[in-house]
Short mmCIF file of C-alpha atoms and ligand atoms in Angstrom, two decimals:
data_model
loop_
_atom_site.label_atom_id
_atom_site.label_comp_id
_atom_site.label_asym_id
_atom_site.label_seq_id
_atom_site.Cartn_x
_atom_site.Cartn_y
_atom_site.Cartn_z
CA UNK A 1 -2.14 2.19 -20.53
CA UNK A 2 -3.11 -0.02 -17.84
CA UNK A 3 -0.13 -2.25 -17.40
CA UNK A 4 0.01 -6.78 -16.90
CA UNK A 5 2.12 -9.14 -16.44
CA UNK A 6 3.43 -9.05 -19.56
CA UNK A 7 4.42 -5.66 -19.48
CA UNK A 8 6.40 -6.44 -15.89
CA UNK A 9 7.79 -9.35 -17.74
CA UNK A 10 8.88 -7.56 -20.95
CA UNK A 11 10.41 -5.36 -18.42
CA UNK A 12 12.74 -7.84 -16.02
CA UNK A 13 13.99 -9.21 -20.14
CA UNK A 14 14.40 -5.91 -21.33
CA UNK A 15 17.04 -5.33 -17.71
CA UNK A 16 14.12 -2.30 -16.65
CA UNK A 17 13.73 -1.96 -13.59
CA UNK A 18 10.09 -2.67 -12.10
CA UNK A 19 8.86 0.42 -9.74
CA UNK A 20 7.11 -0.95 -6.48
CA UNK A 21 4.85 1.18 -4.37
CA UNK A 22 2.52 0.15 -1.34
CA UNK A 23 -0.46 2.84 -1.22
CA UNK A 24 -3.32 2.53 0.93
CA UNK A 25 -5.54 5.50 0.08
CA UNK A 26 -7.04 7.42 -2.63
CA UNK A 27 -5.62 10.86 -2.97
CA UNK A 28 -1.74 9.72 -2.91
CA UNK A 29 -2.94 6.26 -5.57
CA UNK A 30 -3.58 9.46 -7.81
CA UNK A 31 -0.64 10.73 -7.35
CA UNK A 32 1.77 6.95 -7.08
CA UNK A 33 -0.40 6.34 -11.22
CA UNK A 34 0.77 9.58 -12.41
CA UNK A 35 4.20 9.04 -10.76
CA UNK A 36 4.75 5.93 -13.36
CA UNK A 37 4.73 3.33 -10.22
CA UNK A 38 4.50 0.45 -11.99
CA UNK A 39 2.92 -2.39 -8.95
CA UNK A 40 0.83 -0.78 -6.16
CA UNK A 41 0.90 -2.80 -3.13
CA UNK A 42 -2.23 -2.42 -1.75
CA UNK A 43 -0.64 -4.35 1.53
CA UNK A 44 -1.49 -6.02 4.83
CA UNK A 45 1.67 -3.54 6.20
CA UNK A 46 -1.34 -0.99 6.02
CA UNK A 47 -2.34 -2.53 9.70
CA UNK A 48 0.66 -0.88 11.17
CA UNK A 49 1.05 1.60 9.06
CA UNK A 50 -2.44 2.91 8.89
CA UNK A 51 -4.96 0.95 11.25
CA UNK A 52 -2.81 0.81 13.80
CA UNK A 53 -2.99 -2.51 14.39
CA UNK A 54 0.55 -3.92 16.32
CA UNK A 55 1.61 -6.38 13.28
CA UNK A 56 0.04 -7.81 10.19
CA UNK A 57 -1.56 -10.71 11.65
CA UNK A 58 -4.26 -8.15 12.90
CA UNK A 59 -5.58 -7.35 9.42
CA UNK A 60 -8.61 -8.86 8.06
CA UNK A 61 -9.67 -9.32 4.66
CA UNK A 62 -12.64 -6.64 5.33
CA UNK A 63 -9.26 -4.21 5.61
CA UNK A 64 -7.75 -5.12 2.71
CA UNK A 65 -10.70 -4.80 -0.04
CA UNK A 66 -11.79 -1.43 2.00
CA UNK A 67 -8.08 -0.02 1.24
CA UNK A 68 -8.66 -2.20 -2.51
CA UNK A 69 -11.94 0.38 -3.50
CA UNK A 70 -9.82 3.65 -2.54
CA UNK A 71 -6.78 3.59 -4.15
CA UNK A 72 -8.76 1.58 -7.21
CA UNK A 73 -10.48 4.48 -7.48
CA UNK A 74 -7.34 7.10 -7.89
CA UNK A 75 -5.72 4.13 -10.08
CA UNK A 76 -5.59 4.30 -13.97
CA UNK A 77 -2.71 2.88 -15.02
CA UNK A 78 -0.68 0.89 -12.39
CA UNK A 79 -1.13 -2.49 -11.68
CA UNK A 80 -2.72 -3.23 -8.88
CA UNK A 81 -1.52 -5.94 -6.16
CA UNK A 82 -3.73 -6.68 -3.09
CA UNK A 83 -1.91 -8.67 -0.04
CA UNK A 84 -3.96 -11.88 0.76
CA UNK A 85 -3.80 -12.00 4.61
CA UNK A 86 -2.66 -13.27 7.55
CA UNK A 87 -5.34 -16.72 7.99
CA UNK A 88 -6.99 -16.21 4.58
CA UNK A 89 -5.22 -19.08 2.32
CA UNK A 90 -5.92 -21.47 4.81
CA UNK A 91 -6.54 -24.11 1.75
CA UNK A 92 -7.06 -24.28 -1.96
CA UNK A 93 -11.09 -23.49 -1.72
CA UNK A 94 -10.72 -20.19 0.99
CA UNK A 95 -7.86 -18.83 -0.60
CA UNK A 96 -9.53 -19.27 -3.68
CA UNK A 97 -12.63 -17.43 -2.35
CA UNK A 98 -11.51 -13.97 -0.85
CA UNK A 99 -8.61 -13.80 -4.00
CA UNK A 100 -12.15 -13.92 -5.54
CA UNK A 101 -13.29 -10.64 -3.72
CA UNK A 102 -10.08 -8.43 -4.48
CA UNK A 103 -9.80 -8.77 -8.33
CA UNK A 104 -13.62 -8.01 -7.60
CA UNK A 105 -12.98 -5.22 -6.18
CA UNK A 106 -9.94 -3.54 -8.42
CA UNK A 107 -6.53 -5.90 -7.58
CA UNK A 108 -4.80 -6.54 -10.82
CA UNK A 109 -3.08 -9.95 -9.01
CA UNK A 110 -3.03 -11.56 -5.66
CA UNK A 111 0.13 -12.21 -3.12
CA UNK A 112 -0.21 -15.19 -0.66
CA UNK A 113 3.79 -15.80 1.50
CA UNK A 114 5.85 -18.90 2.07
CA UNK A 115 5.78 -22.00 -0.54
CA UNK A 116 2.51 -22.74 -0.85
CA UNK A 117 2.25 -24.51 -4.53
CA UNK A 118 -1.64 -26.09 -3.46
CA UNK A 119 -2.72 -22.62 -3.35
CA UNK A 120 -0.56 -21.48 -6.29
CA UNK A 121 -1.73 -24.25 -8.44
CA UNK A 122 -5.63 -23.07 -7.85
CA UNK A 123 -4.97 -19.56 -8.01
CA UNK A 124 -3.41 -19.54 -11.37
CA UNK A 125 -6.27 -22.72 -13.02
CA UNK A 126 -8.51 -19.52 -11.96
CA UNK A 127 -7.43 -16.77 -13.91
CA UNK A 128 -5.67 -15.26 -11.20
CA UNK A 129 -2.79 -13.72 -11.03
CA UNK A 130 -1.12 -14.26 -8.04
CA UNK A 131 2.38 -13.47 -6.70
CA UNK A 132 4.95 -15.27 -4.27
CA UNK A 133 6.50 -13.97 -0.87
CA UNK A 134 10.04 -15.37 0.47
CA UNK A 135 12.95 -14.50 2.76
CA UNK A 136 11.14 -12.75 5.83
CA UNK A 137 7.60 -12.83 5.73
CA UNK A 138 5.81 -10.58 7.44
CA UNK A 139 2.69 -12.89 8.97
CA UNK A 140 3.94 -16.09 9.96
CA UNK A 141 7.75 -14.46 10.72
CA UNK A 142 7.78 -12.69 14.13
CA UNK A 143 11.39 -11.30 14.86
CA UNK A 144 12.15 -8.92 11.54
CA UNK A 145 15.23 -10.64 10.53
CA UNK A 146 16.96 -11.30 7.09
CA UNK A 147 16.72 -15.10 6.23
CA UNK A 148 18.72 -16.68 4.01
CA UNK A 149 22.59 -15.51 4.84
CA UNK A 150 23.81 -19.49 5.78
CA UNK A 151 23.69 -22.21 3.09
CA UNK A 152 20.95 -24.12 4.34
CA UNK A 153 18.21 -21.79 4.82
CA UNK A 154 20.23 -19.76 1.16
CA UNK A 155 19.39 -23.12 -0.59
CA UNK A 156 15.67 -23.74 0.98
CA UNK A 157 15.09 -20.16 -0.39
CA UNK A 158 16.18 -20.72 -3.73
CA UNK A 159 14.27 -23.92 -3.54
CA UNK A 160 11.04 -22.55 -2.42
CA UNK A 161 11.16 -20.12 -5.38
CA UNK A 162 11.94 -22.37 -8.49
CA UNK A 163 9.07 -24.40 -6.88
CA UNK A 164 6.43 -21.74 -6.58
CA UNK A 165 7.78 -20.42 -10.26
CA UNK A 166 6.77 -23.61 -11.73
CA UNK A 167 3.16 -24.17 -10.31
CA UNK A 168 2.92 -20.46 -11.63
CA UNK A 169 3.79 -17.00 -9.63
CA UNK A 170 4.46 -14.70 -12.69
CA UNK A 171 6.14 -12.52 -9.97
CA UNK A 172 8.51 -13.05 -6.67
CA UNK A 173 8.55 -10.34 -3.45
CA UNK A 174 11.64 -11.70 -1.68
CA UNK A 175 11.81 -9.97 1.78
CA UNK A 176 14.93 -9.15 3.70
CA UNK A 177 17.06 -11.46 2.51
CA UNK A 178 21.25 -11.36 1.50
CA UNK A 179 21.40 -8.99 -1.65
CA UNK A 180 24.02 -12.61 -2.88
CA UNK A 181 20.96 -14.38 -2.54
CA UNK A 182 18.67 -11.91 -4.00
CA UNK A 183 20.77 -11.96 -7.30
CA UNK A 184 21.08 -15.65 -8.08
CA UNK A 185 17.37 -15.98 -7.65
CA UNK A 186 17.10 -13.29 -9.74
CA UNK A 187 18.93 -15.03 -12.32
CA UNK A 188 17.53 -18.45 -11.74
CA UNK A 189 14.00 -17.07 -12.59
CA UNK A 190 12.23 -16.09 -15.47
CA UNK A 191 9.40 -14.20 -13.76
CA UNK A 192 10.48 -10.93 -12.46
CA UNK A 193 10.61 -10.63 -8.38
CA UNK A 194 10.65 -7.53 -6.33
CA UNK A 195 12.86 -7.04 -3.16
CA UNK A 196 12.64 -5.51 -0.22
CA UNK A 197 15.75 -4.57 2.07
CA UNK A 198 17.01 -7.30 -0.09
CA UNK A 199 19.85 -5.17 -2.56
CA UNK A 200 19.98 -3.92 -5.97
CA UNK A 201 19.50 -7.29 -8.46
CA UNK A 202 16.34 -8.30 -8.08
CA UNK A 203 14.40 -6.78 -11.11
CA UNK A 204 12.20 -4.80 -9.34
CA UNK A 205 11.81 -2.34 -5.34
CA UNK A 206 9.15 -1.97 -3.70
CA UNK A 207 9.07 -0.18 -0.34
CA UNK A 208 6.32 1.18 2.82
CA UNK A 209 4.97 4.83 1.07
CA UNK A 210 4.88 5.85 4.43
CA UNK A 211 8.69 5.69 4.83
CA UNK A 212 9.72 7.01 1.74
CA UNK A 213 7.59 9.78 2.62
CA UNK A 214 8.89 9.64 6.22
CA UNK A 215 5.17 9.93 7.79
CA UNK A 216 6.32 7.99 10.87
CA UNK A 217 9.39 8.40 13.28
CA UNK A 218 10.58 4.95 12.37
CA UNK A 219 14.22 5.06 10.14
CA UNK A 220 14.70 1.56 8.79
CA UNK A 221 17.85 0.36 7.16
CA UNK A 222 15.96 -1.08 4.07
CA UNK A 223 13.97 2.34 3.47
CA UNK A 224 15.16 5.56 2.55
CA UNK A 225 13.06 8.99 3.40
CA UNK A 226 12.73 11.36 0.72
CA UNK A 227 10.61 13.72 3.30
CA UNK A 228 10.13 14.01 6.40
CA UNK A 229 6.07 14.27 6.24
CA UNK A 230 5.93 14.28 9.79
CA UNK A 231 7.75 16.66 10.92
CA UNK A 232 5.75 18.87 8.44
CA UNK A 233 2.39 17.49 8.83
CA UNK A 234 2.48 17.82 13.14
CA UNK A 235 4.12 22.16 12.31
CA UNK A 236 1.31 22.07 9.96
CA UNK A 237 -1.37 21.11 12.29
CA UNK A 238 0.24 23.11 15.67
CA UNK A 239 0.20 26.71 12.61
CA UNK A 240 -3.59 25.98 11.89
CA UNK A 241 -4.59 25.14 15.79
CA UNK A 242 -2.44 28.50 17.05
CA UNK A 243 -4.30 30.61 14.03
CA UNK A 244 -7.67 28.65 15.50
CA UNK A 245 -7.08 29.85 19.16
CA UNK A 246 -6.02 33.26 18.27
CA UNK A 247 -8.91 34.00 15.89
CA UNK A 248 -5.89 34.34 13.04
CA UNK A 249 -8.83 31.63 10.73
CA UNK A 250 -10.33 32.18 8.95
CA UNK A 251 -10.91 35.15 7.51
CA UNK A 252 -12.49 37.35 5.43
CA UNK A 253 -11.30 35.27 2.39
CA UNK A 254 -12.32 32.40 3.70
CA UNK A 255 -16.17 32.92 4.26
CA UNK A 256 -19.28 34.34 2.87
CA UNK A 257 -21.31 37.42 3.70
CA UNK A 258 -25.21 37.49 2.92
CA UNK A 259 -26.47 39.90 0.32
CA UNK A 260 -27.41 42.98 2.39
CA UNK A 261 -31.07 42.83 2.32
CA UNK A 262 -31.80 39.05 2.57
CA UNK A 263 -29.94 39.77 5.91
CA UNK A 264 -32.17 42.52 7.16
CA UNK A 265 -35.27 41.21 6.16
CA UNK A 266 -34.00 38.11 8.05
CA UNK A 267 -33.05 40.87 11.03
CA UNK A 268 -37.14 41.74 10.91
CA UNK A 269 -37.91 38.07 10.66
CA UNK A 270 -36.15 37.89 14.15
CA UNK A 271 -36.85 41.65 15.64
CA UNK A 272 -41.61 40.84 14.47
CA UNK A 273 -40.67 37.67 16.16
CA UNK A 274 -38.88 38.67 19.84
CA UNK A 275 -36.20 36.96 18.84
CA UNK A 276 -33.08 38.90 20.20
CA UNK A 277 -30.48 39.20 17.85
CA UNK A 278 -27.25 41.14 18.90
CA UNK A 279 -26.32 42.88 15.95
CA UNK A 280 -27.34 46.44 14.34
O1 KIV B 1 2.89 -5.68 3.07
C1 KIV B 1 3.03 -5.82 1.65
O2 KIV B 1 3.01 -4.00 1.33
C2 KIV B 1 4.16 -6.27 1.62
C3 KIV B 1 5.50 -5.50 0.20
C4 KIV B 1 5.58 -4.22 1.03
C5 KIV B 1 6.33 -6.25 0.46
O3 KIV B 1 4.39 -7.24 1.67
#
């Protein structure tokens, strides 16, 4: 059954963890859906993880829509979250137009960074479920540092979280904040919190799918690398390259033959037409 906002809220209320993971393509979406991921994030992390961009500010609406459409084709039950990318929600009108485009292409909700109550109000007024994002905000903070270690900053994050909840967000991502702060915010809010690098007491966790698969050589403290697909993929491609270079692939089992009679007819036709053919 397709998951929705009420389902995510009921998980918080039942003290069941919400499972979230990023996804950028169709085959992975099928697997994440099958594995029971509650929320699939088509995040602007697509820029650095898939598109080879320097940072999140290079990601465009067209990029998100392209990947969102692929993910949506593979999902049956998971709730799909799509990021409003950098500069796509400068005014309430612009945000609404872009959020509507994401919803039209398969998003069940949209996410935006920072304390932007005027944008949240506008989206919620138009029935677009909206998720907030506080702590480290990759679109706006170039230094990837922990946010809220000091009293004043922690207080600001708590107040922003309460303000966003009042404005109508249904869920809040807390990125790279100290565990204690994430726990306070989670306890203060009625809506679910999803942590990334923010400790154990959020209502759910999200990670970058490439990091859990080990697709990239990078190792982040906030992530857990479950497999080493970088090494596995490289080894597999090297084996393929060796097989092609050494005439080991393809073999009899990878190819198709023409029926004898058809081949004979073709050879006769070639001979008649003075075309030399190096087969007997
Ligand atoms: O861009 C993204 O995928 C995200 C999550 C990892 C929080 O915002």
